[in-house]
Coordinates of C-alpha atoms in Angstrom, one line a residue:
M1 CA -12.1 -28.4 3.0
E2 CA -10.1 -29.7 0.1
S3 CA -13.0 -29.7 -2.3
G4 CA -13.7 -26.0 -1.8
W5 CA -10.2 -24.7 -1.8
A6 CA -10.3 -23.2 -5.3
Q7 CA -13.4 -21.2 -4.7
A8 CA -12.0 -19.9 -1.4
R9 CA -8.7 -18.7 -2.8
G10 CA -9.4 -17.4 -6.2
E11 CA -7.7 -18.3 -9.5
K12 CA -5.3 -16.1 -11.6
E13 CA -3.6 -16.2 -14.9
A14 CA -6.0 -18.5 -16.8
N15 CA -6.2 -21.0 -13.9
K16 CA -2.4 -21.6 -13.8
T17 CA -1.7 -19.8 -10.5
Y18 CA -3.2 -21.1 -7.2
N19 CA -2.9 -20.2 -3.6
C20 CA -3.9 -22.8 -1.1
E21 CA -1.8 -21.6 1.9
N22 CA -2.8 -22.3 5.5
L23 CA -5.7 -24.6 4.7
G24 CA -4.5 -27.5 6.9
L25 CA -4.0 -29.7 3.9
R26 CA -2.0 -33.0 4.1
G27 CA -1.6 -33.5 0.4
I28 CA -2.3 -32.0 -3.0
P29 CA -6.1 -31.8 -3.5
D30 CA -7.6 -33.8 -6.4
T31 CA -9.3 -30.6 -7.5
L32 CA -6.0 -28.9 -8.3
P33 CA -5.7 -28.9 -12.1
N34 CA -2.8 -30.7 -13.7
T35 CA -2.0 -27.6 -15.6
T36 CA -1.0 -25.6 -12.5
E37 CA 2.3 -23.7 -13.0
F38 CA 2.5 -21.5 -9.9
L39 CA 1.6 -23.0 -6.6
E40 CA 1.7 -21.4 -3.1
F41 CA 1.2 -24.3 -0.7
G42 CA 2.8 -22.9 2.5
F43 CA 1.6 -23.4 6.0
N44 CA 0.1 -26.8 5.4
F45 CA 1.3 -30.2 6.7
L46 CA 3.7 -32.3 4.5
P47 CA 6.3 -33.9 6.8
T48 CA 7.6 -36.0 3.9
I49 CA 7.7 -35.1 0.2
Q50 CA 8.5 -37.8 -2.3
V51 CA 8.2 -38.7 -6.0
T52 CA 4.4 -39.1 -5.8
T53 CA 3.6 -35.9 -3.9
F54 CA 3.5 -33.6 -6.9
S55 CA 3.8 -36.1 -9.7
R56 CA 0.5 -35.0 -11.3
L57 CA 1.6 -31.3 -11.6
I58 CA 4.2 -31.7 -14.3
D59 CA 3.8 -28.1 -15.5
L60 CA 5.0 -26.6 -12.2
I61 CA 7.3 -23.6 -12.6
F62 CA 7.1 -22.1 -9.1
L63 CA 6.5 -24.1 -5.9
D64 CA 6.3 -22.5 -2.4
L65 CA 6.3 -24.9 0.5
T66 CA 7.0 -22.4 3.3
R67 CA 6.5 -23.9 6.8
C68 CA 4.9 -27.2 5.8
Q69 CA 6.8 -29.0 8.6
I70 CA 8.8 -30.9 6.0
N71 CA 11.5 -33.2 7.6
W72 CA 12.3 -35.5 4.7
V73 CA 12.9 -34.8 1.0
H74 CA 13.2 -38.1 -0.7
E75 CA 14.9 -39.3 -3.9
D76 CA 13.7 -37.9 -7.3
T77 CA 10.9 -35.9 -5.6
F78 CA 10.8 -33.5 -8.6
Q79 CA 11.9 -35.9 -11.4
S80 CA 8.8 -35.1 -13.5
H81 CA 9.0 -31.4 -13.1
H82 CA 11.2 -30.3 -16.0
Q83 CA 10.0 -26.7 -16.0
L84 CA 10.4 -26.1 -12.3
N85 CA 12.8 -23.1 -11.7
T86 CA 11.9 -22.0 -8.1
I87 CA 11.6 -24.2 -5.0
V88 CA 10.9 -22.5 -1.6
L89 CA 11.5 -24.6 1.5
T90 CA 11.7 -21.7 4.0
G91 CA 10.9 -22.5 7.6
N92 CA 10.9 -26.3 7.3
P93 CA 12.9 -28.3 9.9
L94 CA 14.8 -30.4 7.4
I95 CA 16.4 -33.5 8.6
F96 CA 17.3 -35.2 5.3
M97 CA 17.6 -34.3 1.6
A98 CA 18.5 -37.1 -0.7
E99 CA 21.4 -36.6 -3.1
T100 CA 19.0 -36.8 -6.0
S101 CA 16.1 -35.0 -4.4
L102 CA 16.4 -32.0 -6.7
N103 CA 16.9 -34.0 -9.9
G104 CA 14.4 -33.5 -12.7
P105 CA 14.1 -29.7 -13.3
K106 CA 16.1 -28.8 -16.4
S107 CA 16.6 -25.2 -15.2
L108 CA 16.4 -24.9 -11.4
K109 CA 17.4 -21.3 -10.8
H110 CA 16.2 -20.3 -7.4
L111 CA 16.4 -22.4 -4.2
F112 CA 15.2 -21.1 -0.8
L113 CA 16.5 -22.9 2.3
I114 CA 16.0 -20.1 4.8
Q115 CA 15.4 -21.0 8.5
T116 CA 15.7 -24.8 7.8
G117 CA 18.1 -25.6 10.7
L118 CA 21.1 -25.9 8.4
S119 CA 24.5 -25.8 10.2
N120 CA 26.6 -27.3 7.4
L121 CA 26.6 -26.6 3.7
Q122 CA 27.5 -30.3 3.0
F123 CA 23.8 -31.0 3.7
I124 CA 22.8 -29.4 0.4
P125 CA 22.5 -31.9 -2.5
V126 CA 24.7 -30.7 -5.4
H127 CA 23.1 -32.8 -8.1
N128 CA 21.2 -30.8 -10.8
L129 CA 22.2 -27.3 -9.6
E130 CA 24.2 -26.4 -12.8
K131 CA 21.7 -23.7 -13.7
L132 CA 21.3 -22.3 -10.1
E133 CA 21.3 -18.5 -10.0
S134 CA 20.3 -17.8 -6.4
L135 CA 20.6 -19.7 -3.2
Y136 CA 19.1 -18.3 0.0
L137 CA 20.4 -19.7 3.3
G138 CA 19.5 -17.0 5.8
S139 CA 18.5 -17.5 9.5
N140 CA 20.3 -20.8 9.9
H141 CA 23.2 -22.0 12.1
I142 CA 25.9 -21.9 9.4
S143 CA 29.4 -20.9 10.6
S144 CA 31.4 -21.6 7.4
I145 CA 30.5 -20.6 3.9
K146 CA 32.7 -23.3 2.3
L147 CA 30.5 -24.9 -0.4
P148 CA 30.6 -28.6 -1.0
E149 CA 33.1 -30.0 -3.5
N150 CA 31.8 -29.9 -7.0
F151 CA 29.1 -27.4 -6.1
P152 CA 28.3 -25.7 -9.5
T153 CA 28.8 -21.9 -9.2
Q154 CA 29.2 -20.9 -12.8
N155 CA 25.7 -19.3 -13.0
L156 CA 25.4 -18.3 -9.3
K157 CA 24.4 -14.6 -9.0
V158 CA 23.0 -14.4 -5.4
L159 CA 24.3 -16.2 -2.3
D160 CA 22.5 -15.1 0.9
F161 CA 23.9 -16.0 4.3
Q162 CA 22.3 -13.3 6.4
N163 CA 21.6 -13.9 10.1
N164 CA 23.8 -16.9 10.5
A165 CA 26.8 -17.6 12.8
I166 CA 29.5 -16.6 10.4
H167 CA 32.3 -14.7 12.1
Y168 CA 35.4 -15.7 10.1
L169 CA 36.0 -15.8 6.3
S170 CA 39.0 -17.8 5.1
S171 CA 40.7 -17.8 1.7
K172 CA 39.7 -21.4 1.3
A173 CA 36.0 -20.6 1.9
I174 CA 36.0 -17.7 -0.5
S175 CA 37.8 -19.8 -3.2
S176 CA 35.0 -22.4 -2.9
L177 CA 32.8 -19.8 -4.7
G178 CA 34.7 -21.0 -7.8
Q179 CA 33.7 -19.5 -11.1
A180 CA 31.0 -17.2 -9.7
T181 CA 31.5 -13.7 -11.1
N182 CA 29.5 -10.5 -10.3
L183 CA 28.1 -12.4 -7.3
S184 CA 25.8 -10.7 -4.8
L185 CA 27.0 -12.0 -1.4
N186 CA 25.0 -11.2 1.8
F187 CA 26.6 -11.5 5.2
N188 CA 24.1 -9.1 7.0
G189 CA 23.6 -9.9 10.7
N190 CA 26.7 -12.1 11.1
D191 CA 29.2 -9.6 12.7
I192 CA 32.3 -10.6 10.8
K193 CA 35.3 -10.5 13.2
Y194 CA 38.1 -11.7 10.9
I195 CA 38.8 -11.9 7.2
E196 CA 42.0 -13.8 6.1
P197 CA 44.3 -11.4 4.3
G198 CA 44.0 -11.9 0.5
A199 CA 40.8 -13.9 0.8
F200 CA 39.0 -11.5 -1.6
H201 CA 42.1 -10.7 -3.7
S202 CA 41.2 -9.9 -7.4
R203 CA 37.6 -11.1 -6.9
V204 CA 34.7 -9.2 -8.6
F205 CA 31.3 -8.9 -7.0
Q206 CA 28.0 -7.2 -7.9
S207 CA 27.3 -6.5 -4.2
L208 CA 28.7 -7.3 -0.8
K209 CA 26.6 -6.8 2.4
F210 CA 28.2 -6.8 5.9
G211 CA 25.4 -5.0 7.7
G212 CA 25.6 -5.2 11.5
T213 CA 29.4 -5.8 11.6
F214 CA 30.8 -4.1 14.8
N215 CA 34.2 -3.3 13.5
L216 CA 34.2 -2.1 9.9
S217 CA 37.9 -1.8 9.7
V218 CA 37.9 -5.7 9.5
V219 CA 35.8 -5.5 6.4
F220 CA 37.9 -2.8 4.7
K221 CA 41.1 -4.6 5.3
G222 CA 39.8 -7.9 4.3
L223 CA 38.4 -6.6 1.0
Q224 CA 41.7 -5.1 -0.2
N225 CA 42.3 -5.6 -3.9
S226 CA 38.7 -6.7 -4.6
T227 CA 36.1 -5.0 -6.8
T228 CA 32.4 -4.6 -6.0
Q229 CA 29.7 -2.4 -7.5
S230 CA 27.9 -2.1 -4.2
L231 CA 29.1 -2.3 -0.5
W232 CA 26.4 -2.3 2.2
L233 CA 27.8 -1.6 5.6
G234 CA 24.8 -0.2 7.4
T235 CA 23.9 -1.1 11.0
Y236 CA 20.6 -1.5 12.8
E237 CA 18.8 0.2 15.7
D238 CA 19.3 -2.7 18.1
T239 CA 22.9 -3.4 17.1
D240 CA 26.1 -2.1 18.8
D241 CA 28.5 -0.6 16.5
Q242 CA 31.8 1.2 16.6
D243 CA 32.0 4.9 15.8
L244 CA 33.4 5.5 12.3
T245 CA 36.8 7.3 12.4
P246 CA 38.9 8.4 9.4
A247 CA 41.3 5.5 10.2
I248 CA 38.6 2.9 9.6
F249 CA 38.2 3.9 6.0
E250 CA 41.9 3.6 5.1
G251 CA 41.4 0.2 3.6
L252 CA 38.9 1.6 1.2
C253 CA 41.8 3.2 -0.7
A254 CA 43.0 -0.3 -1.7
M255 CA 39.7 -1.6 -3.2
S256 CA 37.3 -0.6 -6.0
V257 CA 33.8 0.3 -5.0
E258 CA 31.1 2.3 -6.8
S259 CA 28.4 2.5 -4.1
I260 CA 28.6 2.5 -0.2
N261 CA 25.8 2.4 2.3
L262 CA 26.7 3.5 5.9
Q263 CA 23.2 3.9 7.3
K264 CA 22.6 4.5 11.0
H265 CA 26.3 4.6 12.0
H266 CA 27.8 7.4 14.1
F267 CA 30.9 9.4 12.9
A268 CA 33.6 10.4 15.2
D269 CA 36.1 13.2 14.3
L270 CA 34.2 13.9 11.1
S271 CA 36.3 16.0 8.8
S272 CA 37.3 16.2 5.2
T273 CA 40.0 13.6 6.0
T274 CA 37.2 11.1 6.6
F275 CA 36.3 11.1 2.9
R276 CA 39.9 10.8 1.6
C277 CA 39.4 7.3 0.2
F278 CA 35.9 8.0 -1.1
T279 CA 37.1 9.6 -4.3
Q280 CA 36.1 6.8 -6.7
L281 CA 32.5 6.5 -5.3
Q282 CA 29.5 7.1 -7.5
E283 CA 26.9 6.6 -4.8
L284 CA 27.0 7.3 -1.1
D285 CA 24.2 6.6 1.3
L286 CA 24.5 8.3 4.8
T287 CA 20.9 7.8 5.9
G288 CA 20.3 8.2 9.6
T289 CA 24.0 8.9 10.4
H290 CA 23.2 11.7 12.9
L291 CA 24.8 14.4 10.7
K292 CA 24.3 18.1 11.4
E293 CA 26.6 19.1 8.6
L294 CA 29.1 17.8 6.2
P295 CA 32.6 19.2 6.5
S296 CA 33.9 21.8 4.1
G297 CA 37.1 21.1 2.2
I298 CA 36.2 17.6 0.9
E299 CA 38.2 17.1 -2.2
G300 CA 38.3 14.7 -5.1
M301 CA 34.7 13.4 -5.0
N302 CA 34.1 14.4 -8.6
S303 CA 32.8 11.0 -9.5
L304 CA 29.9 11.0 -7.0
K305 CA 26.6 10.9 -8.8
K306 CA 24.1 10.1 -6.0
L307 CA 24.2 11.3 -2.4
V308 CA 21.6 10.2 0.2
L309 CA 21.3 12.2 3.4
N310 CA 17.9 11.1 4.6
V311 CA 16.9 11.3 8.3
N312 CA 19.7 13.5 9.5
S313 CA 19.6 16.9 11.4
F314 CA 20.6 19.6 9.0
E315 CA 19.2 23.1 9.9
Q316 CA 20.0 24.7 6.6
L317 CA 20.5 23.3 3.1
C318 CA 23.9 25.0 2.8
Q319 CA 25.2 22.7 5.6
I320 CA 25.7 19.8 3.2
N321 CA 28.4 21.8 1.4
A322 CA 27.1 20.7 -2.0
A323 CA 30.1 22.3 -3.8
S324 CA 32.2 19.3 -2.7
F325 CA 30.1 17.1 -5.0
P326 CA 30.0 19.0 -8.3
S327 CA 28.9 16.0 -10.4
L328 CA 25.8 15.0 -8.4
T329 CA 22.8 14.0 -10.5
D330 CA 20.7 12.7 -7.5
L331 CA 20.4 14.3 -4.1
Y332 CA 18.0 13.0 -1.3
I333 CA 17.4 14.8 2.0
K334 CA 14.2 13.2 2.9
G335 CA 12.8 13.1 6.5
N336 CA 15.2 15.6 8.0
L337 CA 14.8 15.6 11.7
R338 CA 14.9 19.4 12.1
K339 CA 13.2 22.2 10.3
L340 CA 15.1 22.7 7.1
D341 CA 15.9 26.2 5.8
L342 CA 16.4 26.1 2.0
G343 CA 18.7 29.1 2.1
V344 CA 19.8 30.9 -1.0
G345 CA 21.8 29.2 -3.8
C346 CA 23.0 26.4 -1.5
L347 CA 22.9 24.0 -4.5
E348 CA 24.0 26.3 -7.3
K349 CA 27.2 24.4 -7.9
L350 CA 25.2 21.3 -8.8
E351 CA 24.6 22.2 -12.4
N352 CA 24.1 18.5 -13.4
L353 CA 21.5 17.7 -10.7
Q354 CA 18.5 15.9 -12.1
R355 CA 16.6 14.5 -9.1
L356 CA 16.1 16.3 -5.8
D357 CA 14.0 14.9 -2.9
L358 CA 13.4 17.3 0.1
S359 CA 10.2 15.7 1.3
H360 CA 9.1 15.2 4.9
S361 CA 11.6 17.8 6.1
D362 CA 9.5 20.5 7.7
I363 CA 10.5 23.0 5.0
Q364 CA 8.7 26.4 5.3
A365 CA 9.2 29.1 2.7
S366 CA 7.2 32.3 1.9
D367 CA 8.8 32.7 -1.5
C368 CA 9.7 29.4 -3.2
C369 CA 11.5 28.2 -5.2
N370 CA 13.8 30.2 -7.5
L371 CA 16.4 31.3 -5.0
P372 CA 17.0 27.8 -3.4
L373 CA 17.0 26.2 -6.9
K374 CA 19.3 28.7 -8.5
H375 CA 21.3 27.3 -11.5
L376 CA 19.6 23.9 -11.4
S377 CA 18.7 24.1 -15.1
H378 CA 18.9 20.3 -15.6
L379 CA 16.6 19.3 -12.7
Q380 CA 13.9 16.8 -13.9
Y381 CA 12.5 15.5 -10.6
L382 CA 11.6 17.6 -7.6
N383 CA 9.9 16.3 -4.4
L384 CA 8.7 18.9 -1.8
S385 CA 5.8 16.8 -0.5
Y386 CA 4.8 16.6 3.2
N387 CA 6.4 19.9 4.2
M388 CA 5.2 23.1 6.0
P389 CA 3.3 25.8 4.1
I390 CA 5.1 27.1 1.0
G391 CA 4.4 30.3 -0.9
L392 CA 4.6 30.3 -4.7
Q393 CA 5.0 33.4 -6.9
A394 CA 4.5 33.6 -10.6
Q395 CA 7.0 31.3 -12.4
A396 CA 8.1 29.9 -9.1
F397 CA 10.2 27.3 -10.9
K398 CA 11.9 29.4 -13.5
E399 CA 15.3 28.1 -12.5
C400 CA 14.5 24.5 -13.4
P401 CA 12.5 24.7 -16.7
K402 CA 13.2 21.0 -17.6
L403 CA 11.2 19.6 -14.7
E404 CA 9.3 16.5 -15.7
L405 CA 7.9 15.5 -12.3
L406 CA 6.9 17.8 -9.4
D407 CA 5.5 16.4 -6.2
L408 CA 4.0 18.9 -3.7
A409 CA 1.5 16.5 -2.0
F410 CA 0.4 17.4 1.5
T411 CA 2.2 20.7 1.4
H412 CA -0.1 23.7 2.0
L413 CA 0.5 26.0 -1.0
H414 CA -0.1 29.7 -1.0
V415 CA -0.2 31.0 -4.6
N416 CA 0.6 34.7 -4.3
A417 CA 0.1 35.7 -7.9
P418 CA -2.8 35.7 -10.3
Q419 CA -0.6 33.9 -12.9
S420 CA 0.4 30.3 -12.7
P421 CA 3.5 29.4 -10.7
F422 CA 4.0 26.5 -13.1
Q423 CA 3.7 28.5 -16.4
N424 CA 7.3 27.9 -17.6
L425 CA 7.3 24.2 -17.0
S426 CA 6.5 23.1 -20.6
Y427 CA 8.2 19.7 -20.1
L428 CA 6.4 18.8 -16.9
K429 CA 4.6 15.4 -17.3
A430 CA 3.4 14.6 -13.8
L431 CA 2.2 17.1 -11.1
N432 CA 1.1 15.9 -7.6
L433 CA -1.0 18.6 -5.9
S434 CA -2.9 16.3 -3.6
H435 CA -4.1 17.7 -0.2
C436 CA -2.4 21.1 -0.9
L437 CA -5.5 23.2 0.2
L438 CA -5.4 24.9 -3.3
N439 CA -7.6 27.7 -4.4
T440 CA -9.2 25.7 -7.2
S441 CA -11.2 28.6 -8.4
N442 CA -8.0 30.1 -9.9
Q443 CA -8.6 29.2 -13.5
H444 CA -5.0 30.2 -14.4
L445 CA -3.4 27.9 -11.9
L446 CA -2.3 25.3 -14.4
E447 CA -1.4 27.5 -17.4
G448 CA 1.7 26.7 -19.3
L449 CA 1.8 23.0 -18.6
L450 CA 1.7 22.0 -22.3
D451 CA 2.8 18.4 -21.9
L452 CA 1.2 17.5 -18.6
R453 CA 0.1 13.8 -18.6
L454 CA -0.7 13.1 -14.9
L455 CA -2.5 15.5 -12.5
N456 CA -3.3 14.6 -8.9
L457 CA -5.7 16.9 -7.2
Q458 CA -6.9 14.5 -4.5
G459 CA -8.2 16.1 -1.3
N460 CA -8.6 19.6 -2.7
R461 CA -12.0 21.3 -2.5
F462 CA -13.9 23.0 -5.3
Q463 CA -16.2 25.9 -4.8
D464 CA -19.7 24.8 -3.8
G465 CA -18.6 21.2 -4.3
S466 CA -18.9 21.5 -8.1
I467 CA -16.6 21.6 -11.1
S468 CA -18.1 24.2 -13.4
K469 CA -18.0 24.5 -17.2
T470 CA -15.1 27.0 -16.9
N471 CA -12.4 25.6 -14.5
L472 CA -8.7 25.2 -14.0
L473 CA -8.5 22.0 -16.1
Q474 CA -9.2 23.8 -19.4
T475 CA -5.6 24.6 -19.9
V476 CA -4.2 21.1 -19.6
G477 CA -5.6 19.4 -22.7
S478 CA -2.7 16.9 -22.8
L479 CA -3.9 15.2 -19.6
E480 CA -4.1 11.4 -19.7
I481 CA -4.5 10.6 -16.0
L482 CA -6.6 12.8 -13.6
I483 CA -7.2 12.1 -9.9
L484 CA -10.0 14.0 -8.2
S485 CA -10.8 11.6 -5.4
S486 CA -11.8 12.8 -1.9
C487 CA -12.6 16.4 -3.2
E488 CA -16.0 16.5 -1.6
L489 CA -17.6 16.9 -5.1
F490 CA -21.4 16.9 -5.4
S491 CA -21.6 17.6 -9.1
I492 CA -19.7 18.0 -12.4
D493 CA -20.9 20.2 -15.2
Q494 CA -21.6 18.4 -18.4
Q495 CA -18.9 20.5 -20.2
A496 CA -16.4 20.5 -17.4
F497 CA -14.0 18.0 -19.1
H498 CA -14.7 19.1 -22.7
S499 CA -11.1 20.1 -23.3
L500 CA -9.7 16.8 -22.0
G501 CA -9.9 14.6 -25.0
K502 CA -6.8 12.4 -24.3
M503 CA -8.0 11.0 -21.0
R504 CA -7.4 7.3 -20.3
Y505 CA -7.7 7.3 -16.5
I506 CA -10.1 9.2 -14.2
D507 CA -10.4 8.7 -10.5
L508 CA -13.5 10.3 -9.0
S509 CA -13.8 8.0 -6.0
H510 CA -14.7 9.0 -2.5
N511 CA -16.9 12.0 -3.4
N512 CA -20.6 12.7 -3.3
L513 CA -21.4 12.4 -7.0
T514 CA -24.8 11.2 -8.3
G515 CA -25.5 9.7 -11.7
D516 CA -26.0 13.0 -13.4
S517 CA -22.3 13.8 -13.3
I518 CA -21.6 10.8 -15.6
S519 CA -22.8 12.9 -18.5
A520 CA -19.5 15.0 -18.2
L521 CA -17.7 11.9 -19.6
S522 CA -19.8 11.6 -22.8
H523 CA -17.0 12.5 -25.1
L524 CA -14.5 10.1 -23.6
K525 CA -13.9 6.5 -24.7
G526 CA -11.7 3.7 -23.5
V527 CA -11.2 5.3 -20.1
Y528 CA -10.5 3.6 -16.7
L529 CA -13.2 5.2 -14.6
N530 CA -13.2 5.0 -10.8
L531 CA -16.5 6.1 -9.3
A532 CA -16.2 4.1 -6.1
A533 CA -17.6 5.5 -2.8
N534 CA -19.9 8.1 -4.2
S535 CA -23.7 8.7 -4.0
L536 CA -24.8 6.8 -7.0
G537 CA -28.2 5.4 -6.5
I538 CA -30.3 5.3 -9.7
I539 CA -28.4 5.5 -13.0
S540 CA -30.7 6.6 -15.8
P541 CA -30.8 4.6 -19.0
H542 CA -29.5 7.5 -21.1
L543 CA -26.2 7.3 -19.2
L544 CA -25.6 3.7 -20.0
P545 CA -24.0 4.3 -23.5
I546 CA -21.5 6.6 -21.8
L547 CA -20.5 3.8 -19.4
S548 CA -20.4 1.2 -22.2
Q549 CA -17.7 3.1 -24.1
Q550 CA -15.3 3.0 -21.2
S551 CA -12.7 0.2 -20.7
T552 CA -12.9 -0.4 -16.9
I553 CA -15.3 0.9 -14.3
N554 CA -15.4 0.7 -10.5
L555 CA -18.8 1.4 -9.0
S556 CA -18.2 -0.2 -5.6
Q557 CA -19.3 1.3 -2.2
N558 CA -22.2 3.2 -3.7
P559 CA -25.7 3.2 -2.3
L560 CA -27.1 1.6 -5.4
D561 CA -30.9 1.1 -5.8
C562 CA -31.9 -2.5 -6.7
T563 CA -35.6 -1.8 -7.4
C564 CA -37.3 -1.8 -10.7
S565 CA -36.6 2.0 -10.9
N566 CA -33.0 0.9 -11.7
F567 CA -33.9 -2.1 -13.9
Y568 CA -32.1 -1.0 -17.0
F569 CA -28.9 -0.2 -15.2
I570 CA -28.9 -3.5 -13.3
T571 CA -29.5 -5.3 -16.6
W572 CA -26.6 -3.4 -18.2
Y573 CA -24.4 -4.2 -15.2
K574 CA -24.9 -7.9 -15.4
E575 CA -24.2 -7.9 -19.1
N576 CA -20.9 -6.0 -18.7
L577 CA -19.2 -7.7 -15.8
Q578 CA -16.0 -8.1 -17.8
K579 CA -15.3 -4.4 -17.7
L580 CA -16.3 -3.9 -14.1
E581 CA -14.0 -4.2 -11.0
G582 CA -14.7 -4.3 -7.3
L583 CA -17.6 -6.6 -7.9
E584 CA -17.7 -8.0 -4.3
E585 CA -18.1 -4.4 -2.9
T586 CA -20.7 -3.3 -5.5
V587 CA -23.8 -4.2 -3.5
C588 CA -27.4 -3.0 -3.1
A589 CA -28.4 -0.4 -0.6
N590 CA -32.1 -0.4 -1.3
P591 CA -34.6 -2.1 -0.8
P592 CA -33.7 -3.3 2.7
S593 CA -34.4 -6.9 1.7
L594 CA -31.5 -6.8 -0.8
R595 CA -29.1 -4.6 1.2
G596 CA -25.6 -6.0 1.0
V597 CA -26.4 -8.3 -1.9
P598 CA -23.9 -8.1 -4.8
L599 CA -25.5 -6.5 -7.9
S600 CA -24.3 -9.4 -10.0
E601 CA -26.6 -11.7 -8.0
V602 CA -29.7 -9.5 -8.1
K603 CA -32.7 -10.9 -10.0
L604 CA -35.5 -8.4 -10.6
S605 CA -39.0 -9.3 -11.8
C606 CA -40.4 -6.1 -13.1
G607 CA -43.4 -7.3 -15.1
M608 CA -47.0 -6.4 -14.1
T609 CA -48.5 -8.1 -11.0
A610 CA -51.9 -9.8 -11.0
M611 CA -53.4 -6.8 -9.2
G612 CA -51.9 -4.5 -11.8
I613 CA -53.4 -6.5 -14.6
F614 CA -56.8 -6.4 -12.9
F615 CA -56.8 -2.7 -12.6
L616 CA -55.6 -2.3 -16.2
V617 CA -58.5 -4.5 -17.5
V618 CA -61.0 -2.5 -15.4
F619 CA -59.5 0.7 -16.7
L620 CA -59.6 -0.4 -20.3
L621 CA -63.2 -1.7 -19.9
L622 CA -64.3 1.7 -18.4
F623 CA -62.5 3.5 -21.2
A624 CA -64.3 1.4 -23.8
I625 CA -67.7 2.0 -22.2
L626 CA -67.0 5.7 -22.1
L627 CA -65.9 5.7 -25.7
I628 CA -69.1 3.9 -26.8
L629 CA -71.3 6.3 -24.9
S630 CA -69.4 9.3 -26.4
V631 CA -69.9 7.9 -29.9
K632 CA -73.6 7.3 -29.3
F633 CA -74.0 10.8 -27.9
L634 CA -72.2 12.4 -30.9
L635 CA -74.3 10.4 -33.4
R636 CA -77.6 11.3 -31.6
W637 CA -76.6 15.0 -31.5
K638 CA -75.7 14.9 -35.2
Y639 CA -79.1 13.2 -36.1
Q640 CA -81.0 15.8 -34.1
H641 CA -79.4 18.6 -36.1
I642 CA -79.9 17.3 -39.6

């Protein structure tokens, strides 16, 4: 098993990254190169690791030993591994780690001790952790976060205690964090019941996570006079939590926070008073908080830039009372649980809005989208995907001329005008119209998109299964990425893409195209071309130069012919493996004897057989006799007529 591990797992990054997980190995295989830098060795059997275990692999940078049943980590195990910066010991039942077990690496930055049975942080060896940036201690039995004396914290950026048994945070424990600044501290799944007053006084954090805490007032009181950029207070489906009342948030007034997440909580007595201490927030995430509306009269939230209201139960867009958040640049109402009516001008006070996500919200509108998007002149990103049927008039997005990305995927579009609904979007760079049931015969549909770089038309049908010489793509000459997969295409006219001279990526997969359609790409060079899952059987020799001038090609899942009729293509294929992908799925369909054989392994002998040579000789002999008789006849005839 050890001798064949490399072939079974594949090699990446010039033979420096190897994955030999779950192979039942009891040691490092001799076939593993000394130059290995990234090694994933999880789910094997190494009950003890010591100085000789990895001594050969002195170039190691990343080592993953997840669930290797390691009990003992001996002295100087990594003494030869000066470049090692990440050690993953997740899921090992550790009994002993020697004080010098982590010596050797000059820049050990990331240490994973998740689910290792730890109950006391004194177990962790402190030698050689001066450069440590992240320490992951989740899913253990730790009850106190007090770090060992002399534990180096000056470079610590992430300290993860999620899913332990921590219920009390003392001043002494927090002070053991020492010199750590802008630390991300994770207490998710611990249900903190008490924080000693002043424990977090004057401390500055990048993020604090107390997800799953039953009584959030404990957290707000305990964090007084602290500063954190992000505060995650969400709960979980299977966790009991206390309804959030205005009183719970009183402690928020005495701390500095930029972003708060309250996902899946319930609000009680929701009113404008609830948000009294939210005035300094820049981001607020209320995903899944069972909201039907936000109260009117919320004041002082002029600093809020991002508001997330996903998975709630609004019936109309005006129920979010957007005017209370005049500085918003990002608004997300994704996955609304009720049919959402866009209303008229519900967002008109959000003149600075740049990103708006209304996807998966059962929106239905016969005339979209100028009235709902009134005064949103700075909008750059709009997502209306996965909604009910929407009707678009001419210049349907006139109110947001600066749009750069528009996503309408899986939303049935009714274009109710001969002109393009997108014609004023001269800044639009990406347009997703996949599975929109479009009328693709409308040649004016994409007019006005002067700077469009990406167009996704996946899942839309073309008339008669063909893209003709005159088509809707003629007006988007700036396109670089075109997706036409699953469009039930049978053919593409040779001149269909003649106006698309800047293309660098074309996806034509999952159609019914034959080799003849490749001629439509004759003017393109250096393109990533995906022709997977089509009806390519025999590819004529005159098409091979077109394929040769592309950068990457995927021909997998096609019914390719592996007879002498396709000899030139198969020869070309084997000579150009470096630019082909999906090699394992690019297999023969014909003849039956070669069905399923990868094209790269096919060996054709297309010379003449013995029988063919015999018939050729007989033919030439008969031809020679006939020629001689003809000459004799002509000479005799000429002699008789002298």
